[in-house]
Coordinates of C-alpha atoms in Angstrom, one line a residue:
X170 CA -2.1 -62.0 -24.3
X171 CA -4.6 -64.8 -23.6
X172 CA -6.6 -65.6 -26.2
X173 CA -9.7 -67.1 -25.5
X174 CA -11.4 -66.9 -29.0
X175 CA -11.2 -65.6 -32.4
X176 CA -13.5 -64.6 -34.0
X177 CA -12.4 -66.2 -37.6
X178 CA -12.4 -64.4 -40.6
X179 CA -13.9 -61.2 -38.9
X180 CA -10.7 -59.1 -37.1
X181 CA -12.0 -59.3 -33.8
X182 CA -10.0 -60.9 -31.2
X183 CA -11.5 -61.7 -27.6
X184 CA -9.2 -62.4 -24.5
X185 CA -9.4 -62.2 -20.6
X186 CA -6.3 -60.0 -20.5
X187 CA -5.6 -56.8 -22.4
X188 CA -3.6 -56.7 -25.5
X189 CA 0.3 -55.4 -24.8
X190 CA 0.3 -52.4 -27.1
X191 CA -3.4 -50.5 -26.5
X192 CA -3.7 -47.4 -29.1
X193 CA -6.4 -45.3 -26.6
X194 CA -8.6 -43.0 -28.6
X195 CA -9.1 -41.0 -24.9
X196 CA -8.4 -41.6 -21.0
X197 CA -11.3 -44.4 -21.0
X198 CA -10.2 -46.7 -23.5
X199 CA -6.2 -46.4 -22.4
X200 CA -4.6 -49.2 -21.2
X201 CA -3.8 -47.6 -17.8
X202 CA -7.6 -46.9 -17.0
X203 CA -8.9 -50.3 -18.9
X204 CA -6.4 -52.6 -16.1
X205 CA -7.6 -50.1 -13.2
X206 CA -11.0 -50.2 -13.7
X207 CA -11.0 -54.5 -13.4
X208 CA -10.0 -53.8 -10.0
X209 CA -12.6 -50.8 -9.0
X210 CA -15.1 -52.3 -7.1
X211 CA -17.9 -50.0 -7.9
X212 CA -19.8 -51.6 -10.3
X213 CA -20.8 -55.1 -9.3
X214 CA -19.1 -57.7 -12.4
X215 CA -19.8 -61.0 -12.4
X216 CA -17.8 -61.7 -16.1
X217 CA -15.8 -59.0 -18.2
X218 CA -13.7 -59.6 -21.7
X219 CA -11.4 -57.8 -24.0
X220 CA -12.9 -57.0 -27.6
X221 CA -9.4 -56.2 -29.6
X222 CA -9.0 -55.6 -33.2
X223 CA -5.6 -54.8 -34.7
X224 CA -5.1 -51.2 -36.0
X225 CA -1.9 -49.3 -37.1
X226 CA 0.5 -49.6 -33.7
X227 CA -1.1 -51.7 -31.7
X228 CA -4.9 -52.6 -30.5
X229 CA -8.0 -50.6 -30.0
X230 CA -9.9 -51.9 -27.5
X231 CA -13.4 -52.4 -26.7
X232 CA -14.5 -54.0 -22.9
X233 CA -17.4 -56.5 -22.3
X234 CA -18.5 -56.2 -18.3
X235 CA -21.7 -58.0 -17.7
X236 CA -23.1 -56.0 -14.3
X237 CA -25.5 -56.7 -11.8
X238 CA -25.2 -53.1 -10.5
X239 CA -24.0 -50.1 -12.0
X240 CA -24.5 -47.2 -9.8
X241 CA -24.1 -45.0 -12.8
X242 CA -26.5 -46.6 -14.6
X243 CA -28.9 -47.2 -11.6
X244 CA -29.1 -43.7 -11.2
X245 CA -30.6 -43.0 -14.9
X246 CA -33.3 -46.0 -13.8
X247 CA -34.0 -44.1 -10.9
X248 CA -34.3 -40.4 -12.8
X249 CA -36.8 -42.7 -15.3
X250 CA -38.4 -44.3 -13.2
X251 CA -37.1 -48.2 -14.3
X252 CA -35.9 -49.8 -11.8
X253 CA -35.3 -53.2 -12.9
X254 CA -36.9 -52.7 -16.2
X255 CA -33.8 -53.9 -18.4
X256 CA -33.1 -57.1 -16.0
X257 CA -30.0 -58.3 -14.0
X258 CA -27.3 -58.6 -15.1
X259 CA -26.8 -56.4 -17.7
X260 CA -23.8 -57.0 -20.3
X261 CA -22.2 -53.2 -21.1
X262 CA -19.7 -52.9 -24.1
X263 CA -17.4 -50.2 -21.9
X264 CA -18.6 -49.2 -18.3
X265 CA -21.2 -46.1 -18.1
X266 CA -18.7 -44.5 -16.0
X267 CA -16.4 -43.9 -19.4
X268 CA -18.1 -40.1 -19.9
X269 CA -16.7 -39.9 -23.0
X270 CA -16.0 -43.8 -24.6
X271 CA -14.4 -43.0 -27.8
X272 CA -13.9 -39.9 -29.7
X273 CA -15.3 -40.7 -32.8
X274 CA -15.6 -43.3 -34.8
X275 CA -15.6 -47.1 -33.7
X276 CA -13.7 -49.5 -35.8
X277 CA -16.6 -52.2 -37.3
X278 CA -14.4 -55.3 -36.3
X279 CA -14.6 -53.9 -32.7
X280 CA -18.4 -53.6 -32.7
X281 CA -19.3 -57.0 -34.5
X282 CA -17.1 -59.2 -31.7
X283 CA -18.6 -57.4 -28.9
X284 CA -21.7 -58.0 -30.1
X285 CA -21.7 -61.5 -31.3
X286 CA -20.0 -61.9 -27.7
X287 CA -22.7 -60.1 -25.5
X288 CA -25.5 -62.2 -27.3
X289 CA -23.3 -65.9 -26.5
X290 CA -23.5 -64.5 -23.0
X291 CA -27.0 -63.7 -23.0
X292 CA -27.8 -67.1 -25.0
X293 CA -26.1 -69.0 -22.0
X294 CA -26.8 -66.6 -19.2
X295 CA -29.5 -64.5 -17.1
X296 CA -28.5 -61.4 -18.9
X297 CA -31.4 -60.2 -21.3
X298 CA -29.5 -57.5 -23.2
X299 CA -26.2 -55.2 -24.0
X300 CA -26.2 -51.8 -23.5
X301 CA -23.5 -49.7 -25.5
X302 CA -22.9 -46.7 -23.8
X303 CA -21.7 -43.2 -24.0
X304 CA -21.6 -43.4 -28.3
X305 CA -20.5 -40.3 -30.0
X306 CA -22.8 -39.8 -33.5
X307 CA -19.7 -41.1 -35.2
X308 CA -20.1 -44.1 -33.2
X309 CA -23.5 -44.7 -33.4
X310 CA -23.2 -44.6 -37.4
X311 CA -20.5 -47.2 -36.7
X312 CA -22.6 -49.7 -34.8
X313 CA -25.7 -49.2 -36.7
X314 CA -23.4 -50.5 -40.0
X315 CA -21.6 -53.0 -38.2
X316 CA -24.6 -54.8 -36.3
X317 CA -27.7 -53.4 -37.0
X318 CA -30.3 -51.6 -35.8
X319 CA -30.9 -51.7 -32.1
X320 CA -34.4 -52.0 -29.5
X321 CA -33.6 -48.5 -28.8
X322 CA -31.6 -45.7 -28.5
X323 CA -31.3 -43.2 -26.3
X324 CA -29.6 -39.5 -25.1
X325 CA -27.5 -40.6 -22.8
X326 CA -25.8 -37.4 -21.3
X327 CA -23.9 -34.3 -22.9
X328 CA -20.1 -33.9 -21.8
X329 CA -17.8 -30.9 -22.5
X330 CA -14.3 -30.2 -23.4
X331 CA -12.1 -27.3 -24.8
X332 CA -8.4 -26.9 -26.6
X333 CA -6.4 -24.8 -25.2
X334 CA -4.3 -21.9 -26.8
X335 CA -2.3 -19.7 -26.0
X336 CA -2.2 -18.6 -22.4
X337 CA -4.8 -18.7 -19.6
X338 CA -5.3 -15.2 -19.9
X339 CA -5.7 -16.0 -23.8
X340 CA -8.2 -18.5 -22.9
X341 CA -10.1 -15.8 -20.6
X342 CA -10.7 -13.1 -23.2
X343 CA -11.3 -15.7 -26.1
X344 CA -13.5 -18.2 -24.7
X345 CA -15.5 -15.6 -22.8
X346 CA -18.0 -13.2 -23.6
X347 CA -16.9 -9.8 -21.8
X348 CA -19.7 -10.3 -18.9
X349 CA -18.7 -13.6 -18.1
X350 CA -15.3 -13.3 -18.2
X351 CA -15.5 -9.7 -15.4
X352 CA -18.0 -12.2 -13.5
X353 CA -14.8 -15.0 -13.8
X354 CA -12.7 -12.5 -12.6
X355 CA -14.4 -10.9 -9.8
X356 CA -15.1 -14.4 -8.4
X357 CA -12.0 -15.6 -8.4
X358 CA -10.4 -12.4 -6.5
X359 CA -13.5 -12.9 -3.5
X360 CA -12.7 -16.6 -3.4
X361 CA -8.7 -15.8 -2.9
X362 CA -9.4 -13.2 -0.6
X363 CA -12.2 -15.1 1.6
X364 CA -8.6 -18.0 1.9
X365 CA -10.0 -20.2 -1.1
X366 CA -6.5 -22.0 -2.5
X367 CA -6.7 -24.8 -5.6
X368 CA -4.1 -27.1 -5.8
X369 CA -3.2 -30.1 -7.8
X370 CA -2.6 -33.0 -5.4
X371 CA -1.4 -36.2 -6.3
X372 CA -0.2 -39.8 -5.1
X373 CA -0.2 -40.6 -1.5
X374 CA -1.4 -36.8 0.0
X375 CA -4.3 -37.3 -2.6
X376 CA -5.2 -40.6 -1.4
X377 CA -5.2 -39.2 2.1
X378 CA -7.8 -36.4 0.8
X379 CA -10.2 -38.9 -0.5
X380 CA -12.0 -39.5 3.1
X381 CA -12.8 -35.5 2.8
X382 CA -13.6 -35.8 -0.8
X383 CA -15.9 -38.7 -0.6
X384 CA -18.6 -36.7 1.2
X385 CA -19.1 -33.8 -0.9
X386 CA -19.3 -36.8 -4.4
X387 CA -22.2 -37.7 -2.0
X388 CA -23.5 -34.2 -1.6
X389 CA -23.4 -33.8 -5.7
X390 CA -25.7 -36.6 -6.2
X391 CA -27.9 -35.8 -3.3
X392 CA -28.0 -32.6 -4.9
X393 CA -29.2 -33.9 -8.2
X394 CA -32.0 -36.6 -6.7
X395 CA -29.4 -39.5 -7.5
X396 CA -28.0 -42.4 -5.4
X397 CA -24.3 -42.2 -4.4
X398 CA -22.2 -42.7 -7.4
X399 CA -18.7 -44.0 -6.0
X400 CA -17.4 -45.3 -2.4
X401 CA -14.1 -44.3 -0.6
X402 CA -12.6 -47.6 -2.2
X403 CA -14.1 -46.9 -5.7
X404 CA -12.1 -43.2 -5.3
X405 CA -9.1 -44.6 -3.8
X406 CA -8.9 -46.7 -7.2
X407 CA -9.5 -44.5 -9.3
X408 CA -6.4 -42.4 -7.9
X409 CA -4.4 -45.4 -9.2
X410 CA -4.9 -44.7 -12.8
X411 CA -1.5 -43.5 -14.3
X412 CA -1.6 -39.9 -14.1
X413 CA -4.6 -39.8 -11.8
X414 CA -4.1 -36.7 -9.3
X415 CA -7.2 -34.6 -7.5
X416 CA -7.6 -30.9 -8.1
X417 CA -8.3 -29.4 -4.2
X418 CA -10.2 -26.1 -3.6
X419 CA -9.2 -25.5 0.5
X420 CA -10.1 -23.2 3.0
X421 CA -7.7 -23.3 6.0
X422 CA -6.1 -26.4 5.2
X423 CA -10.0 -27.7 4.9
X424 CA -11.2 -29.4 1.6
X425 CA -14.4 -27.7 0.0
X426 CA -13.7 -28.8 -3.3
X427 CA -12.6 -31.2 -5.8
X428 CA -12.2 -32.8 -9.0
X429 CA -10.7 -35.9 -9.7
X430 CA -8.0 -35.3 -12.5
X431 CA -6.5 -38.0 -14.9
X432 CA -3.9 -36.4 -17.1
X433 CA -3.6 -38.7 -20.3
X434 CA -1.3 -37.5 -23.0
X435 CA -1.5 -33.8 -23.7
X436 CA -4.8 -34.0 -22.1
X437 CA -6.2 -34.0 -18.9
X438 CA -10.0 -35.1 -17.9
X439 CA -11.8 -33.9 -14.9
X440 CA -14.6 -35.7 -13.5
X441 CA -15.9 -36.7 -10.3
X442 CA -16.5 -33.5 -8.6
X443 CA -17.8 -32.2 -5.5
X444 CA -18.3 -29.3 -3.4
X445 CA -19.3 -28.3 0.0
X446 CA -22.6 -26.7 -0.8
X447 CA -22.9 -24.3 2.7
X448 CA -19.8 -22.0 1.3
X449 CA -20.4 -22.6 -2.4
X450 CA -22.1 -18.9 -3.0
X451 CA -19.5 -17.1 -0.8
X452 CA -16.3 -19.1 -2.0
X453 CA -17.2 -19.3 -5.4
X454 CA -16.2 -22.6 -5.2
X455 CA -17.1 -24.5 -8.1
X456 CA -15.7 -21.7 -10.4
X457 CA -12.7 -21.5 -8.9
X458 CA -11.9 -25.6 -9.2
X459 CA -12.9 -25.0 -12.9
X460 CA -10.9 -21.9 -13.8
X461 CA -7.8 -23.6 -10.9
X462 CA -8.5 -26.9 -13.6
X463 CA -8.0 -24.7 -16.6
X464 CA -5.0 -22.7 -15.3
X465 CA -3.3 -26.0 -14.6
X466 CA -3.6 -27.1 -17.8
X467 CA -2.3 -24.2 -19.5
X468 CA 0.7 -24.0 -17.3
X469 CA 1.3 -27.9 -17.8
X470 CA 1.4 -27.7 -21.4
X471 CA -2.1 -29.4 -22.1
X472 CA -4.0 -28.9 -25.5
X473 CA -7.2 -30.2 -24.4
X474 CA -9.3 -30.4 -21.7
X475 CA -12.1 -32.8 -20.8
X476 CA -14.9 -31.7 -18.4
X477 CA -17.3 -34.6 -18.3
X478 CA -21.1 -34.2 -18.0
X479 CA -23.8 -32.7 -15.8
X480 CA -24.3 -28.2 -15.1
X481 CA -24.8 -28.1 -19.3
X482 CA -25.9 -24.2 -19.2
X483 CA -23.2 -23.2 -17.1
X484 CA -20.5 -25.3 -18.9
X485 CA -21.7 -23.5 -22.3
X486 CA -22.1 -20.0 -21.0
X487 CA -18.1 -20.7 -20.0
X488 CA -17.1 -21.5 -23.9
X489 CA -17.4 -25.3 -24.0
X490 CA -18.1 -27.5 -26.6
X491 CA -21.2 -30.0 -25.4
X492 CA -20.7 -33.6 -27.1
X493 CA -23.9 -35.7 -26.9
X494 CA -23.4 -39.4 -25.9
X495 CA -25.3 -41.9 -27.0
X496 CA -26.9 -45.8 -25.5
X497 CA -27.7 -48.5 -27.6
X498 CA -29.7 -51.3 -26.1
X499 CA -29.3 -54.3 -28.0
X500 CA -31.2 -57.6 -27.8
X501 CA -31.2 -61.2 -29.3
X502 CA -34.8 -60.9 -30.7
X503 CA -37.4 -58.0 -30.9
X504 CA -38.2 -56.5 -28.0
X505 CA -41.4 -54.7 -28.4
X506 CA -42.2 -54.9 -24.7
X507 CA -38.8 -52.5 -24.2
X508 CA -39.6 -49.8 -26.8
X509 CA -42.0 -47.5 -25.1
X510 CA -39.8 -47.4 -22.0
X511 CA -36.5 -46.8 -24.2
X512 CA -38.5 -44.0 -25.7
X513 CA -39.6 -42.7 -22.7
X514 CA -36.1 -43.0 -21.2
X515 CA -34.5 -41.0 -24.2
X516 CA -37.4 -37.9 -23.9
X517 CA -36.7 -37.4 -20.6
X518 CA -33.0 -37.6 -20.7
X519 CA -32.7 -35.3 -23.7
X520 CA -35.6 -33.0 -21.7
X521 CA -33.4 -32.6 -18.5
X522 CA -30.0 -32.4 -21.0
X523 CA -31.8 -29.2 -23.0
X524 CA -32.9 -27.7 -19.5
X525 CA -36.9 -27.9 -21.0

């Protein structure tokens, strides 16, 4: 590893290159997405940086991308209505495409060098502020008592995961109530008989699916009012995480469906998705990539499953557990000026998120 400075007497270590043993608290901090993700050309870098701190086995590890566009994060500008507002660039402490940065709690070391290294950026830069994204409460706690209080902080999004036990069939009678699960059930047996197939898919034949896939990603955020979130080359990247495969729903040998799968330990995250919208009601598409998802998992000896953010109702009428991630906005000074829109930006968030 590189070192490019230390940050003395604090823990914190800061390098251009990862450290050699990463200890991941999920998919987004691993050391397999971490290298991918330099390469994905989706969000616009001009600088990034390793935060490390030593911890039993290794390093937990913390990223520093300063961004002149993050479609991701474009898209909640565009939903509030502030484009532009926060500046260009923008330093982020972990990308806002991580739905779910770290499960838990955030190691103080971690969060004083990547803060004390967004604001020498900012000092020397045309950056204005860091944005810490995608905070569980834990980690909130943990930067508030690390760094300090931020200029604002806001609901980011919601994401939703489940353990497994048992068997699939297990996970239908005990994660369901009894109407849901006869709804599950019935749906399922239309799609299969209307010639809907899910299938896991990975290395080269899901590479050559992304060109089919791309589109209906497109769809999804058309759908929702929000620009496109990814590009064929930002999928195609994606599918080069280890243990990166796409979960296909197919009609004829025709993609309708899918979710892009990243199996990380004894987990596996889905995210990404996209359906064809004409078919979705008479295909039951979307429930049978979920309940496809969830079957895999079982049969593959998974214990938990990761189902990112976005259709909050239907994810907890289907027995998930919502997590609420959280942004911190971080400045060198007071930014009075930036509070009424940070507060604006979090009521409207958490509004759409509770469905009010």
């Amino acid at each position: 590893m590189t070192i490019t400075h230390i940050g003395q007497g604090t823990g914190w270590l800061q390098s251009d290159r990862l450290p050699d043993r990463v200890v991941a608290s999920s998919l987004y901090d691993s050391a397999g997405w971490l290298r991918t993700w330099e390469t994905n050309p989706v969000e616009r870098r001009t600088r990034h940086t390793y935060i490390s701190a030593e911890v039993a086995g290794g390093a937990s590890v913390v990223p520093l991308y300063e961004v002149t566009l993050s479609p991701f994060w474009h898209g909640y500008e565009v939903q509030c209505d502030l484009i532009g507002r926060f500046g260009s660039p923008i330093v982020f402490a972990g990308s806002t495409y991580s739905m779910y940065g770290k499960r838990g709690h955030v190691p103080a070391e971690l969060a004083r060098g990547a803060h004390a290294t967004a604001m020498e950026w900012i000092s020397g830069g045309d950056a204005e502020l860091l944005v810490v994204p995608n905070l569980t409460a834990e980690g909130v706690d943990d930067w508030l008592a690390a760094v300090g209080p931020p200029v604002g902080k806001v609901l980011l999004e919601r994401t939703y995961s489940c353990d497994t036990a048992g068997t699939f069939t297990d996970h239908l009678v005990t994660k369901l109530p009894n109407k849901i699960k006869r709804d599950v059930e019935r749906r399922l047996r239309r799609s299969e008989e209307r010639g809907l197939r899910v299938r896991m898919v990975e290395g080269p034949d899901a590479h050559d699916l992304v060109r089919h896939a791309y589109p209906l990603t497109v769809d999804t955020s058309d759908k929702n009012d929000w620009p496109a979130l990814f590009t064929e080359d930002a999928l195609n990247s994606m599918l080069r995480v280890p243990g990166a495969m796409m979960l296909a729903a197919e009609v004829d040998g025709r993609l309708v469906g899918a979710f892009f799968a990243f199996r990380h330990g004894d987990e596996v995250t889905y995210m990404c998705g996209g359906v064809e919208y004409a078919g979705l009601k008479e295909l039951s598409t979307y429930v049978a990539l979920m309940y496809g998802g969830t079957k895999w998992a079982y049969d593959n000896g998974m214990r938990r499953i990761e189902w990112g953010r976005d259709n909050y109702r239907f994810k907890e009428k289907h027995g998930l557990t919502g997590t609420d991630l959280w942004a911190l906005v971080y400045a060198p000074e007071a930014r009075p000026d930036l509070v009424p829109a940070l507060n604006g930006m979090h009521d409207l968030l958490s509004a759409y998120i509770e469905g009010t």
